[in-house]
Amino acid sequence: MHKDIATPKRTKEIMDKYGFSFKKSLGQNFLIDTNILHKIVDFSGITSTTAAIEIGPGIGALTEQIAKKAGKVVAFEIDQRLLPILEDTLSPYENVKVIHQDILKADVKSLIEDEIKGYEEVKVVANLPYYVTTPIIMKLLTESIPLASITVMLQKEVADRMAAKPSTKEYGSLSIAVQYYTKAETVMIVPKTVFVPQPNVDSAVIRLEVRKEPAVIVKNEEFFFEIVRASFGQRRKTILNNLISHLPDGKAKKPSIEHALSQASIDPRRRGETLSIEEFGRLSDELLALVKTT
Ligand code: SAM
């Protein structure tokens, strides 16, 4: 058996051997604790019938642990300097493919098409670069990649917002966007000490189980998200007042907006942050009729 990559000693050895220095601008905070890595992999539930996608393998600390459990790992890394290192550190694992691309620019769906053939499910497992966590997750959820779940390390504050329930201060349009596509749960809070260098913020692991159907079926998805954003526009305003300020001719249409709220069984004096995703769905369908008839 070879030594795990994710120990402080081996990580330092690898970095010294290649003269590698961290790029803060790429969110390079590497994991140096195998216990945490095992937990992430366990939470993801990957097995030999899983094709895993990793974003940002770094020097391969997490990739190695995924490779031991998954049938296949496809890892996207933006930093060219890491490619020769990964070739070396991951040489014992034949089921790993590293793709040198910016995940935000990559055509992930077609790049993984051949790689995932023959596997029962596709799951994302990663320690994400913190400067782009939300765009990465939204890209994965909206590009019709056939994903069963996403289990990732990210800033605790962002995990809290993604998994937030109505009537909490973390609940907002990001919670709705993520929960529209997934069932979200924070599964672990992670101390800064397990990274080199240590990040400035607290971290958490979130698990997003991708839904087969969105949480609510709406007539117009784009309009639904627009109404959600408008409802959280000014958090201290009532839902009615936020809608009046947002919708074209809102003031003149106050009676029709009140009617739509009543049809959706929503008290106009409530605040947006108290509405469930189902209520937003009903409301956007009612308001759509109003916008369409003008
Ligand atoms: N997986 C490693 C670990 O856990 O130790 C490294 C995680 S580190 C937090 C984030 C990694 O994402 C870095 O290797 C960084 O170079 C890479 N990265 C940053 N931006 C990226 C992007 N847009 N596309 C792909 N990889 C990216």
Short mmCIF file of C-alpha atoms and ligand atoms in Angstrom, two decimals:
data_model
loop_
_atom_site.label_atom_id
_atom_site.label_comp_id
_atom_site.label_asym_id
_atom_site.label_seq_id
_atom_site.Cartn_x
_atom_site.Cartn_y
_atom_site.Cartn_z
CA MET A 1 0.00 0.00 0.00
CA HIS A 2 1.24 3.47 -0.83
CA LYS A 3 0.88 6.41 1.55
CA ASP A 4 -2.23 8.63 1.47
CA ILE A 5 -1.71 12.00 -0.24
CA ALA A 6 -3.74 13.86 2.38
CA THR A 7 -1.30 13.95 5.26
CA PRO A 8 0.60 17.12 6.19
CA LYS A 9 3.93 15.33 5.59
CA ARG A 10 3.16 13.80 2.18
CA THR A 11 1.46 17.01 0.98
CA LYS A 12 4.58 19.00 1.87
CA GLU A 13 6.82 16.41 0.17
CA ILE A 14 4.77 16.60 -3.04
CA MET A 15 4.73 20.40 -3.03
CA ASP A 16 8.50 20.58 -2.43
CA LYS A 17 9.23 18.01 -5.12
CA TYR A 18 7.41 20.10 -7.73
CA GLY A 19 8.13 23.54 -6.26
CA PHE A 20 4.38 24.13 -6.16
CA SER A 21 3.02 27.29 -4.51
CA PHE A 22 -0.66 27.93 -3.74
CA LYS A 23 -2.66 30.34 -5.86
CA LYS A 24 -5.13 32.09 -3.60
CA SER A 25 -7.03 33.43 -6.62
CA LEU A 26 -7.88 29.81 -7.59
CA GLY A 27 -9.25 28.94 -4.15
CA GLN A 28 -6.44 26.49 -3.49
CA ASN A 29 -6.95 25.20 0.05
CA PHE A 30 -5.90 21.55 0.10
CA LEU A 31 -7.22 18.94 2.53
CA ILE A 32 -4.64 17.28 4.76
CA ASP A 33 -6.90 15.06 6.89
CA THR A 34 -7.81 11.59 5.64
CA ASN A 35 -10.61 11.24 8.22
CA ILE A 36 -12.48 14.17 6.70
CA LEU A 37 -11.94 12.78 3.21
CA HIS A 38 -13.33 9.38 4.22
CA LYS A 39 -16.38 11.11 5.68
CA ILE A 40 -17.01 13.13 2.50
CA VAL A 41 -16.76 9.97 0.42
CA ASP A 42 -19.08 8.09 2.81
CA PHE A 43 -21.68 10.88 2.73
CA SER A 44 -21.64 10.81 -1.08
CA GLY A 45 -22.62 7.13 -1.08
CA ILE A 46 -20.49 6.27 -4.13
CA THR A 47 -19.89 2.62 -5.01
CA SER A 48 -18.21 0.65 -7.78
CA THR A 49 -21.26 1.31 -9.96
CA THR A 50 -20.85 5.09 -9.64
CA ALA A 51 -19.09 7.40 -12.08
CA ALA A 52 -17.89 10.33 -9.97
CA ILE A 53 -17.17 13.86 -11.16
CA GLU A 54 -14.70 15.91 -9.15
CA ILE A 55 -14.09 19.64 -9.55
CA GLY A 56 -10.61 20.83 -8.62
CA PRO A 57 -8.55 17.73 -7.72
CA GLY A 58 -5.59 19.84 -6.52
CA ILE A 59 -2.79 17.35 -5.83
CA GLY A 60 -5.29 14.48 -5.72
CA ALA A 61 -6.06 14.17 -1.99
CA LEU A 62 -9.80 13.62 -2.43
CA THR A 63 -9.51 12.12 -5.92
CA GLU A 64 -7.52 9.21 -4.47
CA GLN A 65 -10.18 8.41 -1.86
CA ILE A 66 -12.96 8.64 -4.48
CA ALA A 67 -10.97 6.40 -6.84
CA LYS A 68 -10.81 3.67 -4.19
CA LYS A 69 -14.63 3.48 -4.01
CA ALA A 70 -16.03 4.64 -7.36
CA GLY A 71 -15.99 2.79 -10.66
CA LYS A 72 -14.64 5.87 -12.43
CA VAL A 73 -13.53 9.41 -11.55
CA VAL A 74 -13.50 12.33 -13.98
CA ALA A 75 -11.76 15.35 -12.45
CA PHE A 76 -11.76 18.88 -13.88
CA GLU A 77 -8.73 21.01 -12.96
CA ILE A 78 -8.06 24.55 -14.18
CA ASP A 79 -4.44 24.88 -13.00
CA GLN A 80 -2.00 23.54 -15.58
CA ARG A 81 0.78 23.31 -12.96
CA LEU A 82 -1.14 20.54 -11.20
CA LEU A 83 -1.34 18.21 -14.20
CA PRO A 84 2.14 16.61 -13.92
CA ILE A 85 1.68 16.35 -10.17
CA LEU A 86 -1.66 14.55 -10.57
CA GLU A 87 -0.16 12.20 -13.13
CA ASP A 88 2.39 11.22 -10.52
CA THR A 89 0.23 11.09 -7.37
CA LEU A 90 -2.69 9.31 -9.03
CA SER A 91 -0.59 6.84 -11.03
CA PRO A 92 -1.74 3.87 -8.87
CA TYR A 93 -5.36 4.50 -9.89
CA GLU A 94 -6.35 3.43 -13.37
CA ASN A 95 -9.94 4.62 -13.07
CA VAL A 96 -9.13 8.36 -12.94
CA LYS A 97 -9.30 10.78 -15.84
CA VAL A 98 -8.12 14.36 -15.33
CA ILE A 99 -9.48 17.00 -17.70
CA HIS A 100 -7.60 20.29 -17.88
CA GLN A 101 -10.50 22.74 -18.11
CA ASP A 102 -12.28 25.51 -16.28
CA ILE A 103 -15.44 23.77 -15.05
CA LEU A 104 -17.45 26.93 -15.72
CA LYS A 105 -16.47 26.94 -19.39
CA ALA A 106 -16.45 23.19 -19.98
CA ASP A 107 -19.15 21.36 -21.88
CA VAL A 108 -19.43 18.90 -19.00
CA LYS A 109 -22.30 16.93 -20.48
CA SER A 110 -20.49 15.91 -23.66
CA LEU A 111 -17.10 15.56 -21.97
CA ILE A 112 -18.42 12.95 -19.54
CA GLU A 113 -20.71 11.18 -21.99
CA ASP A 114 -18.25 8.42 -22.90
CA GLU A 115 -16.78 8.20 -19.40
CA ILE A 116 -20.09 7.50 -17.66
CA LYS A 117 -21.27 4.82 -20.06
CA GLY A 118 -22.09 1.59 -18.28
CA TYR A 119 -22.32 3.13 -14.80
CA GLU A 120 -25.58 3.13 -12.87
CA GLU A 121 -25.32 6.68 -11.56
CA VAL A 122 -23.28 9.87 -11.75
CA LYS A 123 -22.38 11.78 -8.58
CA VAL A 124 -20.37 14.91 -7.95
CA VAL A 125 -17.92 14.84 -5.05
CA ALA A 126 -15.57 17.79 -4.48
CA ASN A 127 -13.85 20.27 -2.22
CA LEU A 128 -14.90 23.30 -4.23
CA PRO A 129 -12.85 26.44 -4.94
CA TYR A 130 -14.69 28.93 -2.68
CA TYR A 131 -14.59 31.90 -5.07
CA VAL A 132 -17.00 30.14 -7.46
CA THR A 133 -19.07 27.68 -5.38
CA THR A 134 -22.49 29.04 -6.33
CA PRO A 135 -21.86 29.34 -10.11
CA ILE A 136 -20.44 25.80 -10.17
CA ILE A 137 -23.41 24.28 -8.35
CA MET A 138 -25.96 26.21 -10.42
CA LYS A 139 -24.20 25.15 -13.62
CA LEU A 140 -24.27 21.49 -12.60
CA LEU A 141 -27.96 21.72 -11.71
CA THR A 142 -29.17 23.56 -14.79
CA GLU A 143 -27.22 21.92 -17.62
CA SER A 144 -29.23 18.70 -17.63
CA ILE A 145 -26.27 16.56 -16.63
CA PRO A 146 -27.75 13.26 -15.37
CA LEU A 147 -26.69 13.65 -11.72
CA ALA A 148 -27.98 11.67 -8.75
CA SER A 149 -26.33 13.86 -6.13
CA ILE A 150 -23.73 16.51 -5.34
CA THR A 151 -21.69 16.19 -2.14
CA VAL A 152 -19.30 19.08 -1.72
CA MET A 153 -17.23 21.08 0.74
CA LEU A 154 -17.95 24.81 0.60
CA GLN A 155 -18.17 27.88 2.85
CA LYS A 156 -20.47 27.15 5.80
CA GLU A 157 -22.31 30.43 5.20
CA VAL A 158 -23.19 29.38 1.62
CA ALA A 159 -24.19 25.85 2.74
CA ASP A 160 -26.49 27.45 5.34
CA ARG A 161 -28.18 29.56 2.68
CA MET A 162 -28.56 26.64 0.26
CA ALA A 163 -30.18 24.38 2.87
CA ALA A 164 -32.21 27.10 4.66
CA LYS A 165 -35.87 26.65 5.62
CA PRO A 166 -38.53 29.42 5.32
CA SER A 167 -38.64 32.11 8.03
CA THR A 168 -34.92 31.93 8.81
CA LYS A 169 -32.48 34.72 8.06
CA GLU A 170 -30.49 32.50 5.69
CA TYR A 171 -33.56 31.72 3.53
CA GLY A 172 -33.48 33.54 0.20
CA SER A 173 -33.46 33.13 -3.59
CA LEU A 174 -30.38 30.84 -3.41
CA SER A 175 -32.27 28.46 -1.08
CA ILE A 176 -35.17 28.30 -3.55
CA ALA A 177 -32.88 27.90 -6.58
CA VAL A 178 -31.05 24.96 -5.00
CA GLN A 179 -34.11 23.34 -3.40
CA TYR A 180 -36.10 23.60 -6.62
CA TYR A 181 -33.69 21.03 -8.09
CA THR A 182 -32.54 19.14 -4.99
CA LYS A 183 -33.13 18.07 -1.41
CA ALA A 184 -30.38 19.93 0.43
CA GLU A 185 -28.79 18.97 3.73
CA THR A 186 -25.67 20.15 5.54
CA VAL A 187 -24.05 16.93 6.71
CA MET A 188 -20.87 18.13 8.41
CA ILE A 189 -19.21 21.28 9.76
CA VAL A 190 -15.47 21.26 9.10
CA PRO A 191 -12.74 23.07 11.09
CA LYS A 192 -10.21 25.28 9.30
CA THR A 193 -7.33 23.19 10.63
CA VAL A 194 -7.85 20.40 8.07
CA PHE A 195 -6.69 22.62 5.18
CA VAL A 196 -3.36 24.07 3.98
CA PRO A 197 -3.38 27.00 3.79
CA GLN A 198 -6.29 27.53 6.21
CA PRO A 199 -9.20 29.42 4.62
CA ASN A 200 -10.52 32.61 6.27
CA VAL A 201 -14.04 31.25 6.59
CA ASP A 202 -15.70 28.23 8.21
CA SER A 203 -16.48 25.25 5.99
CA ALA A 204 -19.23 22.66 5.70
CA VAL A 205 -20.11 19.66 3.58
CA ILE A 206 -23.50 19.82 1.88
CA ARG A 207 -25.31 16.96 0.19
CA LEU A 208 -27.76 17.77 -2.59
CA GLU A 209 -29.95 14.84 -3.69
CA VAL A 210 -31.09 15.76 -7.18
CA ARG A 211 -34.88 15.49 -7.59
CA LYS A 212 -36.34 13.54 -10.50
CA GLU A 213 -38.88 16.35 -10.93
CA PRO A 214 -38.48 19.92 -9.66
CA ALA A 215 -39.94 20.56 -6.19
CA VAL A 216 -42.85 22.43 -7.81
CA ILE A 217 -44.16 22.20 -11.33
CA VAL A 218 -44.69 25.76 -12.59
CA LYS A 219 -46.05 27.12 -15.85
CA ASN A 220 -43.02 29.31 -16.51
CA GLU A 221 -39.72 28.56 -14.78
CA GLU A 222 -38.04 31.85 -15.65
CA PHE A 223 -41.01 33.86 -14.32
CA PHE A 224 -41.08 31.70 -11.16
CA PHE A 225 -37.45 32.63 -10.38
CA GLU A 226 -38.16 36.27 -11.21
CA ILE A 227 -41.04 36.33 -8.69
CA VAL A 228 -38.84 34.64 -6.09
CA ARG A 229 -36.12 37.30 -6.53
CA ALA A 230 -38.70 40.10 -6.45
CA SER A 231 -40.29 38.72 -3.27
CA PHE A 232 -36.93 38.86 -1.47
CA GLY A 233 -36.17 42.27 -2.99
CA GLN A 234 -36.52 44.23 0.22
CA ARG A 235 -36.75 41.83 3.07
CA ARG A 236 -38.61 44.16 5.41
CA LYS A 237 -41.38 44.87 2.90
CA THR A 238 -44.52 42.74 2.65
CA ILE A 239 -44.87 40.36 -0.28
CA LEU A 240 -47.56 42.67 -1.69
CA ASN A 241 -45.33 45.74 -1.63
CA ASN A 242 -42.35 43.91 -3.12
CA LEU A 243 -44.56 42.68 -5.99
CA ILE A 244 -46.00 46.16 -6.54
CA SER A 245 -42.48 47.61 -6.85
CA HIS A 246 -41.31 44.84 -9.14
CA LEU A 247 -44.13 44.18 -11.61
CA PRO A 248 -44.58 46.60 -14.51
CA ASP A 249 -47.41 49.04 -13.66
CA GLY A 250 -47.42 47.48 -10.21
CA LYS A 251 -49.17 50.38 -8.50
CA ALA A 252 -52.06 50.42 -10.93
CA LYS A 253 -52.34 46.65 -10.71
CA LYS A 254 -52.51 46.47 -6.93
CA PRO A 255 -56.06 44.97 -6.91
CA SER A 256 -55.06 42.26 -9.41
CA ILE A 257 -51.90 41.44 -7.44
CA GLU A 258 -54.02 41.16 -4.29
CA HIS A 259 -56.38 38.89 -6.17
CA ALA A 260 -53.51 36.67 -7.34
CA LEU A 261 -52.21 36.43 -3.76
CA SER A 262 -55.67 35.51 -2.55
CA GLN A 263 -56.06 32.88 -5.31
CA ALA A 264 -52.74 31.41 -4.17
CA SER A 265 -53.99 31.49 -0.53
CA ILE A 266 -51.20 33.84 0.57
CA ASP A 267 -51.86 36.70 3.01
CA PRO A 268 -50.61 39.91 1.29
CA ARG A 269 -49.13 41.13 4.60
CA ARG A 270 -46.69 38.22 4.82
CA ARG A 271 -43.02 38.69 3.97
CA GLY A 272 -41.40 36.84 1.10
CA GLU A 273 -39.07 35.02 3.45
CA THR A 274 -42.02 33.13 5.01
CA LEU A 275 -43.20 31.58 1.73
CA SER A 276 -42.51 27.93 0.97
CA ILE A 277 -41.34 26.85 -2.48
CA GLU A 278 -44.86 25.47 -3.18
CA GLU A 279 -46.37 28.85 -2.29
CA PHE A 280 -43.94 30.63 -4.63
CA GLY A 281 -44.99 28.14 -7.32
CA ARG A 282 -48.71 28.84 -6.86
CA LEU A 283 -48.09 32.59 -6.69
CA SER A 284 -46.01 32.75 -9.87
CA ASP A 285 -48.64 30.75 -11.77
CA GLU A 286 -51.38 33.17 -10.63
CA LEU A 287 -49.28 36.25 -11.43
CA LEU A 288 -48.34 34.88 -14.83
CA ALA A 289 -51.96 35.15 -15.94
CA LEU A 290 -51.90 38.76 -14.79
CA VAL A 291 -48.75 39.65 -16.69
CA LYS A 292 -49.87 37.78 -19.81
CA THR A 293 -53.25 39.49 -20.12
CA THR A 294 -51.68 42.96 -20.36
N1 SAM B 1 -9.47 18.59 -4.13
C1 SAM B 1 -8.28 19.20 -3.54
C2 SAM B 1 -8.30 18.98 -2.04
O1 SAM B 1 -9.38 18.75 -1.50
O2 SAM B 1 -7.23 19.06 -1.41
C3 SAM B 1 -8.18 20.69 -3.87
C4 SAM B 1 -9.38 21.54 -3.51
S1 SAM B 1 -9.09 23.27 -3.68
C5 SAM B 1 -10.25 23.88 -2.47
C6 SAM B 1 -9.89 23.75 -5.19
C7 SAM B 1 -9.28 23.25 -6.49
O3 SAM B 1 -10.08 23.74 -7.58
C8 SAM B 1 -7.87 23.73 -6.79
O4 SAM B 1 -7.11 22.63 -7.22
C9 SAM B 1 -8.03 24.75 -7.93
O5 SAM B 1 -6.91 24.85 -8.77
C10 SAM B 1 -9.24 24.19 -8.65
N2 SAM B 1 -10.04 25.18 -9.41
C11 SAM B 1 -10.24 26.48 -9.13
N3 SAM B 1 -11.06 27.05 -10.02
C12 SAM B 1 -11.42 26.07 -10.90
C13 SAM B 1 -12.27 26.05 -12.06
N4 SAM B 1 -12.91 27.14 -12.47
N5 SAM B 1 -12.39 24.87 -12.74
C14 SAM B 1 -11.74 23.75 -12.31
N6 SAM B 1 -10.94 23.72 -11.21
C15 SAM B 1 -10.78 24.86 -10.51
#
